[in-house]
Amino acid sequence: MKIVVLTGSPHHPGTSEQLADAFVKGAIEAGNEVYRFDAGRRTDEFSMIKLEDNHPGQEVAIEPNDIVTNEVMPKLLAADMVVLVSSLYYYGINAALKAVIDRFYSYNHDLHGGKKAITLVSGYGQEDAFASLNLYFDQLLNYMRWNKAGNVLAADSWNEQKLAKHVAEAYDLGQSI
Ligand SMILES: Cc1cc2nc3c(=O)[nH]c(=O)nc-3n(C[C@H](O)[C@H](O)[C@H](O)COP(=O)(O)O)c2cc1C
């Protein structure tokens, strides 16, 4: 399978980064082709969505060297599976991941359907702190008509033993692809 992994945290070494690393290791070992874009650490390489004044549906041209246009989007369009990786920031996803998702707008039609999706999430709080983030991902995947193929939720992420267990889960999930 062609897998695109999008991460959003700016933090290195980070807890969601560990989930992504483990998933990617497992998925590659299982023979998949993985493209990974760490949006949170590469924010100077892409732009937020820009819309025409008075034409809210119309995107303004993005800089020609924008990596989302030139590299991430072609990989996403060709992907069989999309893996969205975020830490819990103010009850939502990382801003850089959201900025990349907003850039789906011009490609909405072509991105819809025909893909599987996995979410990997970490955060300091207990499971109930993730309610709005979980709902967001469920609604997004439903809207994109991407079939959910698994998820890892690493609550209480500062607890090293618990985190290690979730990192192992992410590795197993990658290997199962
Ligand atoms: C800007 C910011 C916002 C955060 N917001 C929340 C939050 O709303 N709820 C929570 O439980 N933890 C919150 N945290 C803690 C992170 O979720 C936690 O440290 C997580 O392990 C970070 O993962 P990362 O290292 O992959 O970024 C926040 C941390 C930061 C830096």
Coordinates of N, CA, C and O and ligand atoms in Angstrom, one line a residue:
M1 N 0.8 -1.2 0.0 CA 0.0 0.0 0.0 C 0.9 1.2 0.0 O 1.9 1.3 0.6
K2 N 0.3 2.3 -0.6 CA 1.0 3.6 -0.6 C 0.4 4.3 0.6 O -0.8 4.6 0.7
I3 N 1.2 4.6 1.6 CA 0.7 5.3 2.8 C 1.3 6.7 3.0 O 2.6 6.8 2.8
V4 N 0.5 7.6 3.3 CA 1.0 9.0 3.6 C 0.7 9.3 5.1 O -0.4 9.1 5.6
V5 N 1.8 9.6 5.8 CA 1.7 9.9 7.2 C 1.9 11.4 7.3 O 2.9 12.0 6.9
L6 N 0.9 12.1 7.9 CA 1.0 13.5 8.2 C 1.1 13.7 9.7 O 0.1 13.3 10.4
T7 N 2.1 14.3 10.2 CA 2.2 14.6 11.6 C 2.1 16.2 11.8 O 2.4 16.9 10.9
G8 N 1.7 16.6 13.0 CA 1.4 18.0 13.2 C 2.2 18.6 14.4 O 2.3 19.9 14.4
S9 N 2.8 17.8 15.2 CA 3.4 18.4 16.4 C 4.8 19.1 16.0 O 5.5 18.5 15.2
P10 N 5.1 20.2 16.6 CA 6.4 20.9 16.4 C 7.5 20.3 17.3 O 8.6 20.7 17.2
H11 N 7.1 19.3 18.2 CA 7.9 18.9 19.3 C 8.8 17.7 19.0 O 8.3 16.7 18.5
H12 N 10.1 17.9 19.2 CA 11.1 16.8 19.1 C 12.0 16.7 20.2 O 12.6 17.8 20.6
P13 N 12.2 15.6 20.9 CA 11.5 14.4 20.7 C 10.1 14.5 21.3 O 10.0 15.0 22.4
G14 N 9.1 14.0 20.6 CA 7.7 14.2 21.1 C 7.0 12.9 21.2 O 7.5 11.8 20.8
T15 N 5.9 12.9 21.9 CA 5.1 11.7 22.2 C 4.4 11.2 20.9 O 4.4 10.1 20.6
S16 N 3.8 12.2 20.2 CA 3.1 11.8 18.9 C 4.1 11.4 17.9 O 3.9 10.5 17.1
E17 N 5.3 12.0 17.9 CA 6.4 11.6 17.0 C 6.7 10.1 17.2 O 7.0 9.4 16.3
Q18 N 6.8 9.7 18.5 CA 7.1 8.3 18.8 C 6.0 7.4 18.2 O 6.4 6.3 17.7
L19 N 4.8 7.8 18.3 CA 3.7 6.9 17.7 C 3.9 6.8 16.2 O 3.8 5.7 15.6
A20 N 4.3 8.0 15.6 CA 4.5 8.0 14.1 C 5.7 7.1 13.7 O 5.6 6.3 12.8
D21 N 6.8 7.3 14.5 CA 8.0 6.5 14.2 C 7.7 5.0 14.2 O 8.2 4.3 13.4
A22 N 7.0 4.6 15.3 CA 6.7 3.2 15.5 C 5.8 2.6 14.4 O 6.0 1.6 13.8
F23 N 4.8 3.4 14.0 CA 3.9 3.0 13.0 C 4.6 2.9 11.7 O 4.5 1.8 10.9
V24 N 5.4 3.9 11.3 CA 6.2 3.8 10.0 C 7.1 2.6 10.0 O 7.2 2.0 9.0
K25 N 7.8 2.4 11.1 CA 8.7 1.2 11.2 C 8.0 -0.1 10.8 O 8.4 -0.8 10.0
G26 N 6.8 -0.2 11.5 CA 6.0 -1.5 11.3 C 5.5 -1.5 9.9 O 5.6 -2.6 9.2
A27 N 5.0 -0.4 9.3 CA 4.4 -0.4 8.0 C 5.5 -0.7 6.9 O 5.2 -1.4 5.9
I28 N 6.7 -0.2 7.1 CA 7.8 -0.4 6.1 C 8.2 -1.9 6.2 O 8.4 -2.5 5.2
E29 N 8.3 -2.4 7.4 CA 8.7 -3.8 7.6 C 7.7 -4.7 6.9 O 8.1 -5.8 6.4
A30 N 6.4 -4.3 6.9 CA 5.4 -5.1 6.3 C 5.3 -4.9 4.8 O 4.5 -5.5 4.1
G31 N 6.3 -4.1 4.2 CA 6.4 -4.0 2.8 C 5.6 -2.9 2.1 O 5.5 -2.8 0.9
N32 N 5.1 -2.0 3.0 CA 4.4 -0.8 2.4 C 5.3 0.3 2.0 O 6.5 0.4 2.5
E33 N 4.8 1.2 1.1 CA 5.6 2.4 0.7 C 5.1 3.6 1.6 O 3.9 3.9 1.5
V34 N 6.0 4.2 2.3 CA 5.5 5.3 3.2 C 6.1 6.6 2.8 O 7.4 6.7 2.6
Y35 N 5.3 7.6 2.7 CA 5.7 9.0 2.6 C 5.3 9.8 3.8 O 4.1 9.7 4.2
R36 N 6.2 10.4 4.5 CA 5.9 11.1 5.8 C 6.2 12.6 5.6 O 7.2 13.0 5.2
F37 N 5.2 13.4 6.1 CA 5.5 14.9 6.1 C 5.2 15.4 7.5 O 4.1 15.3 8.0
D38 N 6.2 15.9 8.2 CA 6.1 16.4 9.5 C 5.8 17.9 9.5 O 6.7 18.7 9.6
A39 N 4.5 18.2 9.3 CA 4.1 19.5 9.1 C 4.5 20.5 10.2 O 4.8 21.6 10.0
G40 N 4.4 20.0 11.4 CA 4.7 20.9 12.6 C 6.1 21.4 12.6 O 6.4 22.4 13.3
R41 N 7.0 20.7 12.0 CA 8.4 21.0 12.0 C 8.9 21.6 10.6 O 10.1 21.9 10.4
R42 N 7.9 21.8 9.7 CA 8.3 22.3 8.4 C 7.3 23.4 8.0 O 7.0 23.6 6.8
T43 N 6.9 24.2 9.0 CA 5.8 25.2 8.7 C 6.4 26.3 7.7 O 5.6 27.0 7.1
D44 N 7.7 26.5 7.7 CA 8.2 27.5 6.8 C 8.2 27.1 5.3 O 8.6 27.8 4.4
E45 N 7.8 25.8 5.1 CA 7.9 25.3 3.7 C 6.5 25.3 3.0 O 6.4 24.9 1.9
F46 N 5.4 25.7 3.8 CA 4.1 25.7 3.1 C 3.3 26.8 3.7 O 3.6 27.4 4.8
S47 N 2.3 27.2 3.0 CA 1.4 28.3 3.4 C 0.1 27.8 3.9 O -0.4 26.7 3.6
M48 N -0.5 28.6 4.7 CA -1.9 28.4 5.1 C -2.8 28.6 3.8 O -2.3 29.2 2.9
I49 N -4.0 28.1 3.8 CA -4.9 28.4 2.7 C -5.1 29.9 2.6 O -5.2 30.6 3.6
K50 N -5.2 30.3 1.3 CA -5.5 31.8 1.1 C -6.7 31.8 0.2 O -6.7 31.2 -0.9
L51 N -7.7 32.7 0.5 CA -8.9 32.8 -0.3 C -9.0 34.2 -0.9 O -8.7 35.2 -0.2
E52 N -9.6 34.3 -2.1 CA -9.9 35.6 -2.7 C -10.8 36.4 -1.9 O -11.8 35.9 -1.4
D53 N -10.6 37.7 -1.8 CA -11.6 38.6 -1.2 C -12.9 38.5 -2.0 O -12.9 38.4 -3.2
N54 N -14.0 38.5 -1.3 CA -15.3 38.4 -1.9 C -15.7 37.2 -2.7 O -16.7 37.0 -3.2
H55 N -14.7 36.2 -2.7 CA -15.0 34.9 -3.3 C -14.5 33.8 -2.4 O -13.4 33.3 -2.6
P56 N -15.2 33.5 -1.3 CA -14.7 32.7 -0.3 C -14.3 31.3 -0.8 O -13.5 30.6 -0.1
G57 N -14.9 30.8 -1.9 CA -14.5 29.5 -2.4 C -13.3 29.5 -3.3 O -12.8 28.4 -3.7
Q58 N -12.8 30.6 -3.6 CA -11.7 30.7 -4.6 C -10.3 30.9 -3.9 O -10.1 31.8 -3.2
E59 N -9.4 29.9 -4.2 CA -8.1 30.0 -3.6 C -7.2 31.0 -4.3 O -7.2 30.9 -5.6
V60 N -6.5 31.7 -3.6 CA -5.4 32.6 -4.2 C -4.2 31.7 -4.5 O -3.9 30.8 -3.7
A61 N -3.5 31.9 -5.6 CA -2.4 31.1 -5.9 C -1.4 31.1 -4.8 O -1.1 32.1 -4.1
I62 N -0.8 29.9 -4.5 CA 0.1 29.7 -3.4 C 1.5 29.9 -4.1 O 1.7 29.7 -5.2
E63 N 2.5 30.3 -3.2 CA 3.9 30.4 -3.7 C 4.3 29.1 -4.6 O 4.0 28.0 -4.2
P64 N 5.0 29.3 -5.6 CA 5.4 28.2 -6.5 C 6.2 27.1 -5.8 O 6.2 25.9 -6.2
N65 N 7.0 27.5 -4.8 CA 7.8 26.5 -4.1 C 7.1 25.8 -2.9 O 7.8 25.2 -2.1
D66 N 5.8 25.9 -2.8 CA 5.1 25.4 -1.6 C 5.1 23.9 -1.6 O 4.7 23.2 -2.6
I67 N 5.6 23.3 -0.5 CA 5.8 21.8 -0.5 C 4.4 21.0 -0.5 O 4.4 19.9 -0.9
V68 N 3.4 21.7 0.1 CA 2.1 21.0 0.1 C 1.6 20.8 -1.4 O 1.2 19.7 -1.8
T69 N 1.7 21.8 -2.2 CA 1.3 21.7 -3.6 C 2.2 20.8 -4.3 O 1.7 19.9 -5.1
N70 N 3.5 20.9 -4.1 CA 4.4 20.2 -5.0 C 4.7 18.8 -4.6 O 5.1 18.0 -5.5
E71 N 4.6 18.5 -3.3 CA 5.0 17.1 -2.9 C 3.9 16.4 -2.1 O 3.6 15.3 -2.4
V72 N 3.4 17.1 -1.1 CA 2.4 16.4 -0.2 C 1.2 16.0 -0.9 O 0.7 14.9 -0.9
M73 N 0.6 17.0 -1.7 CA -0.7 16.7 -2.3 C -0.6 15.6 -3.4 O -1.5 14.7 -3.4
P74 N 0.4 15.6 -4.3 CA 0.5 14.5 -5.2 C 0.6 13.1 -4.5 O 0.0 12.2 -4.9
K75 N 1.3 13.1 -3.4 CA 1.4 11.8 -2.6 C 0.1 11.5 -2.0 O -0.3 10.3 -2.0
L76 N -0.7 12.5 -1.5 CA -2.0 12.2 -0.9 C -3.0 11.7 -2.0 O -3.7 10.8 -1.7
L77 N -2.9 12.4 -3.1 CA -3.9 12.0 -4.2 C -3.6 10.5 -4.6 O -4.6 9.8 -5.0
A78 N -2.4 10.1 -4.5 CA -2.1 8.7 -5.0 C -2.1 7.7 -3.8 O -2.0 6.5 -4.0
A79 N -2.4 8.1 -2.6 CA -2.3 7.3 -1.4 C -3.5 6.3 -1.3 O -4.6 6.6 -1.6
D80 N -3.2 5.1 -0.8 CA -4.2 4.1 -0.5 C -4.7 4.4 1.0 O -5.8 4.0 1.4
M81 N -3.7 4.9 1.8 CA -4.0 5.1 3.2 C -3.4 6.4 3.7 O -2.3 6.8 3.3
V82 N -4.1 7.1 4.5 CA -3.7 8.4 5.1 C -3.6 8.2 6.6 O -4.6 7.7 7.2
V83 N -2.5 8.5 7.2 CA -2.3 8.4 8.7 C -2.2 9.8 9.2 O -1.2 10.5 8.9
L84 N -3.1 10.2 10.1 CA -3.1 11.6 10.7 C -2.6 11.5 12.1 O -3.1 10.7 12.9
V85 N -1.5 12.2 12.4 CA -0.8 12.1 13.7 C -0.8 13.4 14.4 O -0.3 14.4 13.8
S86 N -1.3 13.5 15.6 CA -1.4 14.8 16.3 C -1.2 14.6 17.8 O -1.6 13.5 18.3
S87 N -0.7 15.6 18.5 CA -0.9 15.7 19.9 C -2.1 16.5 20.2 O -2.6 17.2 19.3
L88 N -2.6 16.4 21.4 CA -3.8 17.2 21.9 C -3.3 18.6 22.3 O -2.6 18.7 23.3
Y89 N -3.7 19.6 21.5 CA -3.4 21.0 21.8 C -4.7 21.7 22.0 O -5.4 21.9 21.0
Y90 N -4.9 22.2 23.2 CA -6.1 22.9 23.5 C -7.4 22.2 23.0 O -8.2 22.8 22.3
Y91 N -7.5 20.9 23.3 CA -8.6 20.1 23.0 C -8.8 19.8 21.5 O -9.8 19.3 21.0
G92 N -7.8 20.2 20.7 CA -7.9 19.9 19.2 C -6.6 19.4 18.7 O -5.7 19.0 19.5
I93 N -6.5 19.4 17.4 CA -5.3 18.8 16.7 C -4.2 20.0 16.6 O -4.6 21.1 16.8
N94 N -3.0 19.6 16.3 CA -1.9 20.6 16.1 C -2.3 21.5 14.9 O -2.8 21.0 13.9
A95 N -2.0 22.8 15.1 CA -2.3 23.8 14.1 C -1.7 23.5 12.8 O -2.3 23.7 11.7
A96 N -0.5 23.0 12.7 CA 0.2 22.7 11.4 C -0.5 21.6 10.7 O -0.6 21.7 9.4
L97 N -1.0 20.6 11.4 CA -1.8 19.5 10.7 C -3.1 20.1 10.2 O -3.5 19.8 9.0
K98 N -3.7 21.0 11.0 CA -5.0 21.6 10.5 C -4.7 22.4 9.3 O -5.5 22.5 8.3
A99 N -3.6 23.1 9.2 CA -3.3 24.0 8.1 C -3.1 23.1 6.8 O -3.5 23.6 5.7
V100 N -2.5 22.0 7.0 CA -2.4 21.1 5.8 C -3.8 20.5 5.4 O -4.1 20.5 4.2
I101 N -4.6 20.2 6.4 CA -5.9 19.7 6.1 C -6.8 20.8 5.4 O -7.5 20.5 4.4
D102 N -6.6 22.0 5.8 CA -7.4 23.1 5.1 C -7.0 23.2 3.6 O -7.8 23.6 2.8
R103 N -5.7 22.9 3.4 CA -5.2 22.9 2.0 C -5.9 21.8 1.1 O -5.7 21.8 -0.1
F104 N -6.6 20.9 1.7 CA -7.3 19.8 0.9 C -8.3 20.5 0.0 O -8.8 19.9 -1.0
Y105 N -8.8 21.7 0.4 CA -9.9 22.4 -0.1 C -10.0 22.4 -1.7 O -11.0 22.0 -2.3
S106 N -8.9 22.7 -2.3 CA -8.8 22.8 -3.8 C -8.8 21.4 -4.4 O -9.0 21.3 -5.6
Y107 N -8.6 20.4 -3.6 CA -8.5 19.0 -4.2 C -9.6 18.1 -3.6 O -9.6 16.9 -3.7
N108 N -10.6 18.7 -3.0 CA -11.7 18.0 -2.2 C -12.2 16.9 -3.0 O -12.3 15.7 -2.5
H109 N -12.6 17.2 -4.3 CA -13.3 16.2 -5.1 C -12.4 14.9 -5.3 O -12.8 13.8 -5.1
D110 N -11.1 15.2 -5.7 CA -10.2 14.1 -6.0 C -9.8 13.4 -4.7 O -9.3 12.2 -4.8
L111 N -9.8 14.0 -3.6 CA -9.4 13.3 -2.3 C -10.5 12.5 -1.7 O -10.2 11.5 -1.0
H112 N -11.7 12.7 -2.1 CA -12.8 12.0 -1.5 C -12.8 10.5 -1.9 O -12.6 10.2 -3.0
G113 N -13.1 9.7 -0.9 CA -13.3 8.3 -1.1 C -12.1 7.5 -1.5 O -11.0 8.0 -1.8
G114 N -12.2 6.2 -1.4 CA -11.2 5.3 -1.9 C -9.9 5.2 -1.1 O -8.9 4.7 -1.6
K115 N -9.9 5.7 0.1 CA -8.7 5.6 1.0 C -9.1 5.0 2.3 O -10.2 5.2 2.8
K116 N -8.1 4.4 2.9 CA -8.2 4.1 4.4 C -7.6 5.1 5.2 O -6.7 5.9 4.7
A117 N -7.9 5.2 6.5 CA -7.3 6.2 7.3 C -7.1 5.7 8.7 O -7.9 4.8 9.2
I118 N -6.0 6.2 9.3 CA -5.6 5.8 10.7 C -5.3 7.1 11.4 O -4.8 8.0 10.8
T119 N -5.7 7.2 12.7 CA -5.3 8.3 13.5 C -4.5 7.9 14.7 O -4.7 6.8 15.3
L120 N -3.4 8.6 14.9 CA -2.5 8.4 16.1 C -2.4 9.7 16.9 O -2.0 10.7 16.4
V121 N -2.8 9.6 18.1 CA -3.0 10.8 18.9 C -2.4 10.6 20.3 O -2.5 9.5 20.9
S122 N -1.7 11.6 20.8 CA -1.2 11.6 22.2 C -1.5 12.9 22.9 O -1.8 13.9 22.3
G123 N -1.6 12.8 24.2 CA -1.9 14.0 25.0 C -1.8 13.7 26.5 O -1.9 12.6 26.9
Y124 N -1.6 14.8 27.2 CA -1.4 14.7 28.6 C -2.6 14.2 29.4 O -2.5 13.5 30.4
G125 N -3.8 14.6 29.0 CA -5.0 14.4 29.7 C -5.4 12.9 29.7 O -4.8 12.1 29.0
Q126 N -6.5 12.6 30.5 CA -7.1 11.3 30.5 C -8.0 11.2 29.2 O -8.2 12.2 28.6
E127 N -8.6 10.0 29.0 CA -9.3 9.8 27.8 C -10.4 10.8 27.5 O -10.7 11.2 26.4
D128 N -11.1 11.3 28.6 CA -12.2 12.2 28.4 C -11.8 13.5 27.8 O -12.6 14.3 27.2
A129 N -10.5 13.9 28.0 CA -10.0 15.1 27.4 C -9.9 15.1 25.9 O -9.8 16.2 25.3
F130 N -10.1 13.9 25.3 CA -9.9 13.8 23.8 C -11.2 13.8 23.1 O -11.3 13.5 21.9
A131 N -12.3 14.1 23.8 CA -13.7 14.0 23.2 C -13.8 14.8 21.9 O -14.3 14.3 20.9
S132 N -13.4 16.1 22.0 CA -13.6 17.0 20.8 C -12.7 16.6 19.7 O -13.1 16.6 18.5
L133 N -11.5 16.2 20.0 CA -10.5 15.8 19.0 C -11.0 14.5 18.3 O -11.0 14.4 17.1
N134 N -11.5 13.5 19.1 CA -12.0 12.3 18.5 C -13.2 12.5 17.6 O -13.3 12.0 16.5
L135 N -14.1 13.4 18.1 CA -15.3 13.7 17.2 C -14.8 14.4 15.9 O -15.4 14.1 14.9
Y136 N -13.9 15.3 16.1 CA -13.4 16.0 14.8 C -12.8 15.0 13.8 O -13.2 15.0 12.6
F137 N -12.0 14.1 14.3 CA -11.4 13.1 13.3 C -12.6 12.2 12.7 O -12.6 11.9 11.5
D138 N -13.5 11.8 13.6 CA -14.6 11.0 13.1 C -15.4 11.7 12.0 O -15.7 11.1 10.9
Q139 N -15.7 13.0 12.2 CA -16.5 13.7 11.3 C -15.6 14.0 10.0 O -16.2 14.0 8.9
L140 N -14.4 14.3 10.2 CA -13.5 14.5 9.0 C -13.4 13.3 8.1 O -13.6 13.4 6.9
L141 N -13.2 12.1 8.7 CA -13.1 10.9 8.0 C -14.4 10.6 7.3 O -14.4 10.1 6.1
N142 N -15.5 10.8 8.0 CA -16.8 10.6 7.4 C -17.0 11.4 6.2 O -17.4 11.0 5.1
Y143 N -16.6 12.7 6.4 CA -16.8 13.7 5.3 C -15.9 13.3 4.1 O -16.3 13.4 2.9
M144 N -14.7 12.9 4.3 CA -13.7 12.5 3.3 C -14.1 11.2 2.6 O -13.6 10.8 1.6
R145 N -15.0 10.5 3.3 CA -15.4 9.1 2.9 C -14.1 8.2 2.9 O -13.9 7.4 2.0
W146 N -13.3 8.4 3.9 CA -12.1 7.5 4.1 C -12.5 6.5 5.2 O -13.0 6.9 6.3
N147 N -12.2 5.2 4.9 CA -12.6 4.2 5.9 C -11.6 4.1 7.0 O -10.4 3.8 6.8
K148 N -12.0 4.2 8.2 CA -11.2 4.1 9.4 C -10.6 2.7 9.6 O -11.4 1.8 9.7
A149 N -9.3 2.6 9.5 CA -8.7 1.3 9.6 C -7.9 1.1 10.9 O -7.2 0.1 11.1
G150 N -8.1 2.0 11.9 CA -7.5 1.8 13.2 C -7.1 3.1 13.8 O -7.1 4.1 13.1
N151 N -6.8 3.1 15.1 CA -6.4 4.3 15.7 C -5.6 3.9 17.0 O -5.8 2.8 17.6
V152 N -4.7 4.8 17.4 CA -4.1 4.7 18.7 C -4.3 6.0 19.5 O -4.1 7.1 18.9
L153 N -4.7 5.8 20.7 CA -4.9 7.0 21.5 C -4.1 6.9 22.8 O -4.3 6.0 23.6
A154 N -3.0 7.7 22.8 CA -2.1 7.6 23.9 C -2.4 8.8 24.9 O -1.8 9.8 24.9
A155 N -3.4 8.5 25.8 CA -3.8 9.4 26.8 C -2.7 9.3 27.9 O -1.9 8.4 27.9
D156 N -2.7 10.3 28.8 CA -1.7 10.3 29.9 C -0.3 10.1 29.4 O 0.5 9.3 29.9
S157 N 0.0 10.9 28.4 CA 1.2 10.7 27.6 C 2.5 10.9 28.4 O 3.6 10.5 27.9
W158 N 2.5 11.6 29.5 CA 3.7 11.8 30.3 C 4.0 10.6 31.1 O 5.1 10.5 31.8
N159 N 3.1 9.6 31.1 CA 3.4 8.4 31.8 C 4.2 7.4 30.9 O 3.6 6.9 29.9
E160 N 5.5 7.3 31.2 CA 6.3 6.6 30.2 C 5.9 5.2 30.0 O 6.0 4.7 28.8
Q161 N 5.5 4.5 31.0 CA 5.0 3.1 30.8 C 3.8 3.0 29.9 O 3.8 2.1 29.0
K162 N 2.9 3.9 30.1 CA 1.7 3.9 29.3 C 2.0 4.2 27.9 O 1.5 3.6 26.9
L163 N 2.9 5.2 27.7 CA 3.3 5.7 26.4 C 4.0 4.5 25.6 O 3.7 4.3 24.4
A164 N 4.9 3.8 26.3 CA 5.6 2.7 25.7 C 4.6 1.7 25.2 O 4.8 1.1 24.1
K165 N 3.5 1.4 25.9 CA 2.5 0.5 25.5 C 1.8 1.0 24.2 O 1.6 0.2 23.3
H166 N 1.5 2.2 24.2 CA 0.8 2.8 23.0 C 1.8 2.8 21.8 O 1.3 2.7 20.6
V167 N 3.0 3.1 22.0 CA 4.0 3.1 20.9 C 4.1 1.6 20.3 O 4.1 1.5 19.1
A168 N 4.1 0.6 21.2 CA 4.1 -0.8 20.7 C 2.8 -1.0 19.9 O 2.8 -1.7 18.9
E169 N 1.7 -0.5 20.4 CA 0.4 -0.6 19.6 C 0.5 0.0 18.2 O 0.0 -0.6 17.3
A170 N 1.2 1.1 18.2 CA 1.3 1.8 16.9 C 2.2 1.0 15.9 O 1.9 0.8 14.7
Y171 N 3.2 0.4 16.5 CA 4.1 -0.5 15.7 C 3.3 -1.7 15.2 O 3.4 -2.0 14.0
D172 N 2.5 -2.3 16.0 CA 1.7 -3.5 15.6 C 0.7 -3.1 14.6 O 0.5 -3.9 13.6
L173 N 0.1 -1.9 14.7 CA -0.8 -1.5 13.7 C -0.1 -1.3 12.4 O -0.7 -1.7 11.3
G174 N 1.1 -0.7 12.4 CA 1.8 -0.6 11.1 C 2.1 -1.9 10.5 O 2.0 -2.1 9.3
Q175 N 2.5 -2.8 11.3 CA 2.9 -4.2 10.8 C 1.7 -4.9 10.3 O 1.9 -5.8 9.4
S176 N 0.5 -4.6 10.8 CA -0.7 -5.3 10.3 C -1.2 -4.8 9.0 O -2.1 -5.4 8.4
I177 N -0.6 -3.7 8.5 CA -1.1 -3.1 7.2 C -0.7 -4.0 6.0 O 0.5 -4.2 5.9
Ligands
LIG1 C1 0.3 24.3 23.1 C2 -0.1 23.1 24.0 C3 -1.4 22.8 24.2 C4 -1.8 21.7 25.0 N1 -3.1 21.4 25.2 C5 -3.4 20.3 25.9 C6 -4.8 20.0 26.2 O1 -5.7 20.7 25.8 N2 -5.1 18.9 26.9 C7 -4.1 18.0 27.3 O2 -4.4 17.1 28.0 N3 -2.8 18.3 27.1 C8 -2.4 19.4 26.4 N4 -1.1 19.6 26.1 C9 -0.1 18.6 26.5 C10 0.3 17.8 25.3 O3 -0.9 17.1 24.7 C11 1.3 16.7 25.7 O4 2.4 17.2 26.3 C12 1.6 15.8 24.6 O5 2.3 14.6 25.1 C13 2.5 16.5 23.6 O6 2.8 15.7 22.5 P1 3.9 16.0 21.5 O7 5.2 15.9 22.2 O8 3.8 15.0 20.4 O9 3.6 17.4 21.0 C14 -0.8 20.8 25.4 C15 0.6 21.1 25.2 C16 0.9 22.2 24.4 C17 2.4 22.5 24.1

